[in-house]
PDB file of C-alpha atoms and ligand atoms in Angstrom:
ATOM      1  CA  UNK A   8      -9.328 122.219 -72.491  1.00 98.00           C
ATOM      2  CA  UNK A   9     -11.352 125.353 -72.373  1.00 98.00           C
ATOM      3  CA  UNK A  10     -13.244 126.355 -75.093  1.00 98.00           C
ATOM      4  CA  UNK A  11     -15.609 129.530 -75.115  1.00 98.00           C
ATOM      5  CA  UNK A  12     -18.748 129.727 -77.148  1.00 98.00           C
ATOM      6  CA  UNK A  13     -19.946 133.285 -78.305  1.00 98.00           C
ATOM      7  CA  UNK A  14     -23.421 133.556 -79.912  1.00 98.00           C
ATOM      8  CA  UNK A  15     -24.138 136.716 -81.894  1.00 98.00           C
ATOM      9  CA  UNK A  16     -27.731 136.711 -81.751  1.00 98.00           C
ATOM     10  CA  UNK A  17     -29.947 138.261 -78.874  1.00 98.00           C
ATOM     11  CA  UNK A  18     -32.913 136.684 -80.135  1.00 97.00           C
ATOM     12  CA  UNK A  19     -34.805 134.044 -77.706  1.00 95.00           C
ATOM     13  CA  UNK A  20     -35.250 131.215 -78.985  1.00 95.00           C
ATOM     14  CA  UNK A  21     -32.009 131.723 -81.876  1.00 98.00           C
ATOM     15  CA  UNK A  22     -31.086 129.127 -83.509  1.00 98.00           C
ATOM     16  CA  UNK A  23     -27.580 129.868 -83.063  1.00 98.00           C
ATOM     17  CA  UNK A  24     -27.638 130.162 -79.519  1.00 98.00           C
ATOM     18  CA  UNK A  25     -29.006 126.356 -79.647  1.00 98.00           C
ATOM     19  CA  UNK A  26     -26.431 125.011 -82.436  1.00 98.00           C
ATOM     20  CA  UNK A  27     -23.745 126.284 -79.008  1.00 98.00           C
ATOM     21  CA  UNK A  28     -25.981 124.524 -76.348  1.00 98.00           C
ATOM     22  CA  UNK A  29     -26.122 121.413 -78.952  1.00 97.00           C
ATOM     23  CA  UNK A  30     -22.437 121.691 -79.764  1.00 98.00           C
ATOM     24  CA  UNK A  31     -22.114 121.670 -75.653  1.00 98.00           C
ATOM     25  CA  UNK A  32     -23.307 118.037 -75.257  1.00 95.00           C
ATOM     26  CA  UNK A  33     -20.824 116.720 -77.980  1.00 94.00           C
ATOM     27  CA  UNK A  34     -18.071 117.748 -75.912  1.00 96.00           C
ATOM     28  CA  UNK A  35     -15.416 114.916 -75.286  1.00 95.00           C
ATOM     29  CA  UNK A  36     -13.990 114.153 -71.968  1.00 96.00           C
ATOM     30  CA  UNK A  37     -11.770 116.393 -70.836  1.00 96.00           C
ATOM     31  CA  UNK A  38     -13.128 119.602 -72.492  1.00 98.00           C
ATOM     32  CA  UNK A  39     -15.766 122.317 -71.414  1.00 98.00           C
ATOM     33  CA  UNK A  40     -17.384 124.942 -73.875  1.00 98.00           C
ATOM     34  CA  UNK A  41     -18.512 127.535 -71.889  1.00 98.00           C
ATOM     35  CA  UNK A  42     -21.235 129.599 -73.425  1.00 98.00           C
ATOM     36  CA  UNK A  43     -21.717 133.541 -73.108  1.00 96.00           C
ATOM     37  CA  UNK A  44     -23.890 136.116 -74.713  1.00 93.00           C
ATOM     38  CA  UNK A  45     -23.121 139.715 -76.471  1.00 95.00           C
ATOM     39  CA  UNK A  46     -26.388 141.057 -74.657  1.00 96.00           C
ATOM     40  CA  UNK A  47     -24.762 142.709 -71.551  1.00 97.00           C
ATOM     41  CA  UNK A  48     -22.611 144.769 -73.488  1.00 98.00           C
ATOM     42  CA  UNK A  49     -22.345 148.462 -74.140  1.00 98.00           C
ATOM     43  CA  UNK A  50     -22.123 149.702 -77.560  1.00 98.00           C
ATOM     44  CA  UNK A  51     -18.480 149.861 -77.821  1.00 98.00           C
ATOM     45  CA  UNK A  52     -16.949 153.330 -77.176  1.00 98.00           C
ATOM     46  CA  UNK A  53     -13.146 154.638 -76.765  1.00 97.00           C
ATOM     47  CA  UNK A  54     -14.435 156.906 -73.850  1.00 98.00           C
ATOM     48  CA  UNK A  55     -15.592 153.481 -71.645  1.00 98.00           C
ATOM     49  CA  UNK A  56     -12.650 151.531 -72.616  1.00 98.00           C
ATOM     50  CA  UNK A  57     -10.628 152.874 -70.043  1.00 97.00           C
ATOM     51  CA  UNK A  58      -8.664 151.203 -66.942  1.00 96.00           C
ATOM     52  CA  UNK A  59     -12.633 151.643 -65.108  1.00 97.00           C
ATOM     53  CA  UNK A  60     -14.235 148.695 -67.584  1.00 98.00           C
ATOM     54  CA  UNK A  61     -17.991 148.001 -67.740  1.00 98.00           C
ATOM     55  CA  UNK A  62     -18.342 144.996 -65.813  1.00 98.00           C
ATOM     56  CA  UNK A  63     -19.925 142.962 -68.473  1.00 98.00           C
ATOM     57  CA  UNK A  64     -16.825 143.948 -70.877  1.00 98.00           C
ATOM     58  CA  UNK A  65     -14.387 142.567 -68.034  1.00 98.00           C
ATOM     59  CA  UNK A  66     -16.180 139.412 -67.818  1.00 98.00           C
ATOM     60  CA  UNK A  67     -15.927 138.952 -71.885  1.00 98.00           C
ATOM     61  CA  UNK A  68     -12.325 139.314 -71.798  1.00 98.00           C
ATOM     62  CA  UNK A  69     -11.356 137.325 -69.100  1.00 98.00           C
ATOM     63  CA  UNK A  70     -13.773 134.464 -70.825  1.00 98.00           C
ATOM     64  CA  UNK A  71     -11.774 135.037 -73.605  1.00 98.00           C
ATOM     65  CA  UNK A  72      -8.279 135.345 -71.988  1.00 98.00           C
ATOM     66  CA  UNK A  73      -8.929 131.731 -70.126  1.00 98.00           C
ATOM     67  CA  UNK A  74      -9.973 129.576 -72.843  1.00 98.00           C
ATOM     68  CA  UNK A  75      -7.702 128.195 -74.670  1.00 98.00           C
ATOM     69  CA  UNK A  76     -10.170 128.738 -77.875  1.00 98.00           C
ATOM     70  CA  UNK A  77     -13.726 130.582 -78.981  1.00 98.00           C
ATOM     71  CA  UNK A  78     -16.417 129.098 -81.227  1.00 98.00           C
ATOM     72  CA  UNK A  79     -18.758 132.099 -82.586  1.00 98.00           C
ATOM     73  CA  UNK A  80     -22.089 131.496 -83.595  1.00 98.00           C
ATOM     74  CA  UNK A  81     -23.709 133.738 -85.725  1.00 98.00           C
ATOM     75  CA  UNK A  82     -26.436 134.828 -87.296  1.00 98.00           C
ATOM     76  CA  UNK A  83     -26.416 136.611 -90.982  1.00 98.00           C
ATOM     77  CA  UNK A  84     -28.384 139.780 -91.409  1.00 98.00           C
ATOM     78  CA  UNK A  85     -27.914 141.233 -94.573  1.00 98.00           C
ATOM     79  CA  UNK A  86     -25.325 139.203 -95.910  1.00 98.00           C
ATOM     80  CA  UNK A  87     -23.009 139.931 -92.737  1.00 98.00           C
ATOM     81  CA  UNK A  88     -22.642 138.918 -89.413  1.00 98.00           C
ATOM     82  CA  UNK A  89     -24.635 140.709 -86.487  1.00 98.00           C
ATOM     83  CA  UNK A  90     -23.869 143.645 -84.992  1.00 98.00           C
ATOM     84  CA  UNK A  91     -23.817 143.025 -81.356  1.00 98.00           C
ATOM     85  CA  UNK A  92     -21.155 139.738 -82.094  1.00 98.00           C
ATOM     86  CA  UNK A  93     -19.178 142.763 -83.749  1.00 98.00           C
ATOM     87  CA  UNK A  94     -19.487 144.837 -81.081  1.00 98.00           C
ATOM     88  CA  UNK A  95     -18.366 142.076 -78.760  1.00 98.00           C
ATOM     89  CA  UNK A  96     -15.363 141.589 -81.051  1.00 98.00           C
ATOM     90  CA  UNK A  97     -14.722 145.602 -81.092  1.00 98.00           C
ATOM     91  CA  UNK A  98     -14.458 145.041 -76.804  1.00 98.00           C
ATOM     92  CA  UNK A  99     -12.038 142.477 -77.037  1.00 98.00           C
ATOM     93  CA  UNK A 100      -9.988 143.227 -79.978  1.00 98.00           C
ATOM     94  CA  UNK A 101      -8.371 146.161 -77.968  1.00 98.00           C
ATOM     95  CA  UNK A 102      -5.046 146.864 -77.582  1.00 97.00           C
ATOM     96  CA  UNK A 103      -4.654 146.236 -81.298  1.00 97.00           C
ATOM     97  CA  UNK A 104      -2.887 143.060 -81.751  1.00 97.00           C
ATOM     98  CA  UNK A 105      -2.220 142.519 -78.073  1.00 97.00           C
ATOM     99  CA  UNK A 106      -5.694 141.852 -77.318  1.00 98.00           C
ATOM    100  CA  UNK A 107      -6.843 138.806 -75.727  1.00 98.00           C
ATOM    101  CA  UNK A 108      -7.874 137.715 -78.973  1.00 98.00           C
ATOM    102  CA  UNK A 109      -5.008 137.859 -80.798  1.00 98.00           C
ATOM    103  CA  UNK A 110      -3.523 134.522 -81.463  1.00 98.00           C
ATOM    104  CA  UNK A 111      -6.724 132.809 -80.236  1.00 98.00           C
ATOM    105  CA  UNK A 112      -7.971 129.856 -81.786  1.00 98.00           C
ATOM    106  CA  UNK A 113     -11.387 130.221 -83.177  1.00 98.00           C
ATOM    107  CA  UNK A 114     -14.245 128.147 -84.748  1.00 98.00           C
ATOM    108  CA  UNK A 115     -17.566 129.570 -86.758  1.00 98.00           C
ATOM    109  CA  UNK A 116     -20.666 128.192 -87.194  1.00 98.00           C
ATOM    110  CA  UNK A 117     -23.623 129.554 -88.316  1.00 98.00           C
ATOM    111  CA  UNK A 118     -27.308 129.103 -88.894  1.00 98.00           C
ATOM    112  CA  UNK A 119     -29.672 131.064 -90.940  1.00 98.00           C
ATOM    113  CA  UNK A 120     -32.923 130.600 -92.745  1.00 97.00           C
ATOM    114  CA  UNK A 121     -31.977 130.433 -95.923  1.00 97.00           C
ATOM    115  CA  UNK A 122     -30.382 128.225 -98.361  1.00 97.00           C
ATOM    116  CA  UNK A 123     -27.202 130.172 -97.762  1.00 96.00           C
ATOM    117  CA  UNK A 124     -27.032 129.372 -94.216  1.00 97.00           C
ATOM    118  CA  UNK A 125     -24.591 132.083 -92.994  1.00 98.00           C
ATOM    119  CA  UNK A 126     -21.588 131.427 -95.634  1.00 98.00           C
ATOM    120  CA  UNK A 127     -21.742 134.988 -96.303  1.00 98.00           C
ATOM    121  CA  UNK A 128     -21.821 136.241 -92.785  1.00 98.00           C
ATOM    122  CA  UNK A 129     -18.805 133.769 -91.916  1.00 98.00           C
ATOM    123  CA  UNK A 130     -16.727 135.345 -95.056  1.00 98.00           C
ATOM    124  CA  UNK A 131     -17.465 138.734 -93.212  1.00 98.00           C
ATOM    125  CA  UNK A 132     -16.308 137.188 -89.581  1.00 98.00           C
ATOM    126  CA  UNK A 133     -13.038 135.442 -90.982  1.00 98.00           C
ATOM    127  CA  UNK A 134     -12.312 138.784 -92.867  1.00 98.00           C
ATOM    128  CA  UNK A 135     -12.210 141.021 -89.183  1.00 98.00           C
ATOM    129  CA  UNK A 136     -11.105 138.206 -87.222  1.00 98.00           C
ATOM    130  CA  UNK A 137      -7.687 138.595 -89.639  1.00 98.00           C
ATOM    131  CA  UNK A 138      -7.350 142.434 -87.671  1.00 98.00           C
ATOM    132  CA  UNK A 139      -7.420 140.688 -84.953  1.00 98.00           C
ATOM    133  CA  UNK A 140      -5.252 137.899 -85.111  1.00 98.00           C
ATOM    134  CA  UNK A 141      -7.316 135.391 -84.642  1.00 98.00           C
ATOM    135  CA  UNK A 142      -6.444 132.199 -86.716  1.00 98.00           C
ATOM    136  CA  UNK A 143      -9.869 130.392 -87.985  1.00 98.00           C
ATOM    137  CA  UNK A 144      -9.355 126.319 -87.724  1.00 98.00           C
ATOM    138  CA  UNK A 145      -8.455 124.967 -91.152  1.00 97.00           C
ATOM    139  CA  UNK A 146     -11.562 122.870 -91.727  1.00 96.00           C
ATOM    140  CA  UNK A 147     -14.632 123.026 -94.067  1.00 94.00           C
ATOM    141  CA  UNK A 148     -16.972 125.748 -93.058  1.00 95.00           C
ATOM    142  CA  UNK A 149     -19.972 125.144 -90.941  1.00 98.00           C
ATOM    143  CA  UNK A 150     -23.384 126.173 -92.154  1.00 98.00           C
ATOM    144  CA  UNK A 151     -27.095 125.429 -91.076  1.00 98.00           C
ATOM    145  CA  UNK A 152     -29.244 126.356 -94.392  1.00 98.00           C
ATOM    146  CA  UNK A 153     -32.596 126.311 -93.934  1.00 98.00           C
ATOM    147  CA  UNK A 154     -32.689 126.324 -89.730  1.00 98.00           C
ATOM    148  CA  UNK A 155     -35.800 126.050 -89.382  1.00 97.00           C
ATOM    149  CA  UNK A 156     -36.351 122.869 -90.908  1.00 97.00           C
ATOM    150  CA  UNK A 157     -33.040 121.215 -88.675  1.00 98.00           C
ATOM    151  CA  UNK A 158     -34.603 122.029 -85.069  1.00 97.00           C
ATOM    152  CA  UNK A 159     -37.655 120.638 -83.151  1.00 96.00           C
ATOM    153  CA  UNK A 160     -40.288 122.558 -81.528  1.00 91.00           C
ATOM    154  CA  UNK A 161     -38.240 122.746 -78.558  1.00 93.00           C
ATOM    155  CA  UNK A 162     -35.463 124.245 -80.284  1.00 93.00           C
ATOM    156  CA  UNK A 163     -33.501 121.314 -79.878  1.00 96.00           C
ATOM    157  CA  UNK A 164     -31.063 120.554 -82.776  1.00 97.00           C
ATOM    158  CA  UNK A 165     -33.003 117.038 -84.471  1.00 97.00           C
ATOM    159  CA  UNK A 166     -31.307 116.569 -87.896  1.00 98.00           C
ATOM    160  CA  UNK A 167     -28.998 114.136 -87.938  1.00 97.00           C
ATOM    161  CA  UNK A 168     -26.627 114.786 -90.576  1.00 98.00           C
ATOM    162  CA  UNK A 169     -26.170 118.204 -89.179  1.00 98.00           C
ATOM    163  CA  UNK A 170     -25.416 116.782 -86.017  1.00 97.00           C
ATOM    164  CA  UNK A 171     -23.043 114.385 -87.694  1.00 97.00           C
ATOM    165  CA  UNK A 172     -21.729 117.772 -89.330  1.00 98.00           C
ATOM    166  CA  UNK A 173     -21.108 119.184 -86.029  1.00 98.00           C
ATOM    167  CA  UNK A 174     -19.910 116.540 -84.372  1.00 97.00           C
ATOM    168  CA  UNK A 175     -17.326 116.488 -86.884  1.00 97.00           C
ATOM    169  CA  UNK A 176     -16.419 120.485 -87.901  1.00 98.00           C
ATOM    170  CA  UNK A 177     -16.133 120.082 -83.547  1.00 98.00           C
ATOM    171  CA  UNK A 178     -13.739 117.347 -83.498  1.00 98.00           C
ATOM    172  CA  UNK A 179     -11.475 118.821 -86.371  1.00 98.00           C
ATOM    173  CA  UNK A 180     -11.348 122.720 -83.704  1.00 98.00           C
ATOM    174  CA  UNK A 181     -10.142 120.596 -81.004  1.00 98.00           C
ATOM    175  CA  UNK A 182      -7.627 118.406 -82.499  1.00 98.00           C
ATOM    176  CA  UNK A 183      -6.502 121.563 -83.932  1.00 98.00           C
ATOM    177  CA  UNK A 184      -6.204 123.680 -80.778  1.00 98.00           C
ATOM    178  CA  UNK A 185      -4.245 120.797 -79.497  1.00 97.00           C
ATOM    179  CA  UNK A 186      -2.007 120.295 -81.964  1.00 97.00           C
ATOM    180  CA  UNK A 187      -1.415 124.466 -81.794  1.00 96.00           C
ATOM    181  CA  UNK A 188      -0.575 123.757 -77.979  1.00 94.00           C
ATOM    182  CA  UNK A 189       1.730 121.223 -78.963  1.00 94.00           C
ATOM    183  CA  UNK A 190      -0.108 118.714 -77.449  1.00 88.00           C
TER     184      UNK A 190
HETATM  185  C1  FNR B   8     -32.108 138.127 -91.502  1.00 82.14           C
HETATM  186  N1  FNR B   8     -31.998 136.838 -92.024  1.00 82.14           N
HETATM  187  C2  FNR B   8     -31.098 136.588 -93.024  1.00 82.14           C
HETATM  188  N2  FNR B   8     -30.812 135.301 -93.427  1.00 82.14           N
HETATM  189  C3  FNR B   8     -29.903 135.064 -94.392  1.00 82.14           C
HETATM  190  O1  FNR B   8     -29.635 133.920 -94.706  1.00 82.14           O
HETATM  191  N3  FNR B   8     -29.240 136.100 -94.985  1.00 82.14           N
HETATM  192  C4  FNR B   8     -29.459 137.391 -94.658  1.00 82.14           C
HETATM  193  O2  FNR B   8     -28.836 138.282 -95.215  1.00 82.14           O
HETATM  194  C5  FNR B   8     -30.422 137.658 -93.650  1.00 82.14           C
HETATM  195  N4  FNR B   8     -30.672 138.946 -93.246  1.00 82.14           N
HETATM  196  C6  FNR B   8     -31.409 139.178 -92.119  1.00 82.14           C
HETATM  197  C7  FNR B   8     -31.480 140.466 -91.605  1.00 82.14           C
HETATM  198  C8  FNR B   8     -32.183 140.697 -90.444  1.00 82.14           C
HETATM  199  C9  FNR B   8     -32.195 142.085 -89.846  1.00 82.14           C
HETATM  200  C10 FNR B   8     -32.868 139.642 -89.800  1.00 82.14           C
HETATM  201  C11 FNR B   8     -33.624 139.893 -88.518  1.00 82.14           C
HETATM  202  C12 FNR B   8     -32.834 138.394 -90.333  1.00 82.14           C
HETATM  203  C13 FNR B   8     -32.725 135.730 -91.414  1.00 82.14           C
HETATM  204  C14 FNR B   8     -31.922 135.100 -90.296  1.00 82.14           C
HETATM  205  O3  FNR B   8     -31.012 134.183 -90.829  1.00 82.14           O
HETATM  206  C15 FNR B   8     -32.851 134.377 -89.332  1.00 82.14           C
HETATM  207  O4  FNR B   8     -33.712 135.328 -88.728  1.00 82.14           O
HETATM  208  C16 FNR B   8     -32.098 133.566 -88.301  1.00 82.14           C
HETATM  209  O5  FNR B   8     -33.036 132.776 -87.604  1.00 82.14           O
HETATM  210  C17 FNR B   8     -31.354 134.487 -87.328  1.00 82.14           C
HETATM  211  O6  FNR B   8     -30.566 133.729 -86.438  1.00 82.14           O
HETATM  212  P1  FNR B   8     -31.049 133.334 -84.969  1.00 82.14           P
HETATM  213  O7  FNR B   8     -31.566 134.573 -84.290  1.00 82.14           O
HETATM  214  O8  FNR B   8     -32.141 132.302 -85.134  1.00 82.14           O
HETATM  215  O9  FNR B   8     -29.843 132.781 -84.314  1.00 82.14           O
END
């Protein structure tokens, strides 16, 4: 199994972007989570999403096209999800419904630094992931409240019940994107 992880923040040193390289080292035998960024991208525009692609653009939608399911990571500014993972989304969401996102299997997990912990930003994600067909695993949602007090100085993820948390939110995507492959 393939699984693609998307992180919506640019920021170095994001806490979301480690939650992905964390949730990379709980992968089980047999599957690979593949992590990408939104940086590269242009701002989306109908006048560059021709048959001539920006290169970055290609390589986000065949990512997207060859996994057999996408984990976004997000940040929440002002009580939404960032811009640039929406602007990623706007890329691959075209054609409507035929995109390579529709019918996709996707995860969310977020980390923020409040108590909050992205819940609203993930209500916002779920919401424009419904345009584009993209069915959200049926599990509990995944939140990091308070992120700065969950990773090391290293930016390595240290607590352990939200590792336990992952490890199980992770589990439940992947048993579901089998059982959605009928395997
Ligand atoms: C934030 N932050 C934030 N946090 C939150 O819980 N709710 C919010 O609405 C916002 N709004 C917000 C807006 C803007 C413009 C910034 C820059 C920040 C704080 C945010 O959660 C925090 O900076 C996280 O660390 C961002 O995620 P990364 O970059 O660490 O992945």
């Amino acid at each position: 199994m393939k699984l693609l992880g998307i992180s919506g923040s640019l920021r170095k040193g994001s806490y979301n972007t480690a939650l992905l390289e964390a949730t990379v080292g709980l992968m089980p035998e047999g599957v690979e989570l593949t992590l990408i960024g939104c940086g590269e991208l242009p701002h989306y525009s109908k006048d560059l999403d021709t048959d001539s692609k920006p290169e970055a653009v290609l390589h986000l939608l065949q990512a997207v096209r060859y996994s057999d399911g996408v984990l976004f990571a997000t940040p929440e500014y002002n009580y939404s999800f960032s811009g640039v993972l929406k602007n990623a989304i706007d890329w691959a969401s075209r054609p409507a419904y035929k995109s390579v996102l529709a019918g996709k299997p996707v995860a969310i997990v977020s980390a923020s630094q409040s108590h909050v912990g992205g819940a609203r930003a993930q209500a916002h994600l779920q919401q424009v992931l419904s345009a584009t067909l993209s069915p959200v695993v049926p599990a509990p949602p995944f939140v990091v409240p308070m992120a700065q007090e969950k990773f090391d100085g290293n930016g390595l993820l240290a607590d352990e019940d939200t590792k336990r948390r992952l490890a199980r939110y992770i589990a439940d995507f992947i048993h579901w994107v089998n059982r959605l492959a009928g395997r």
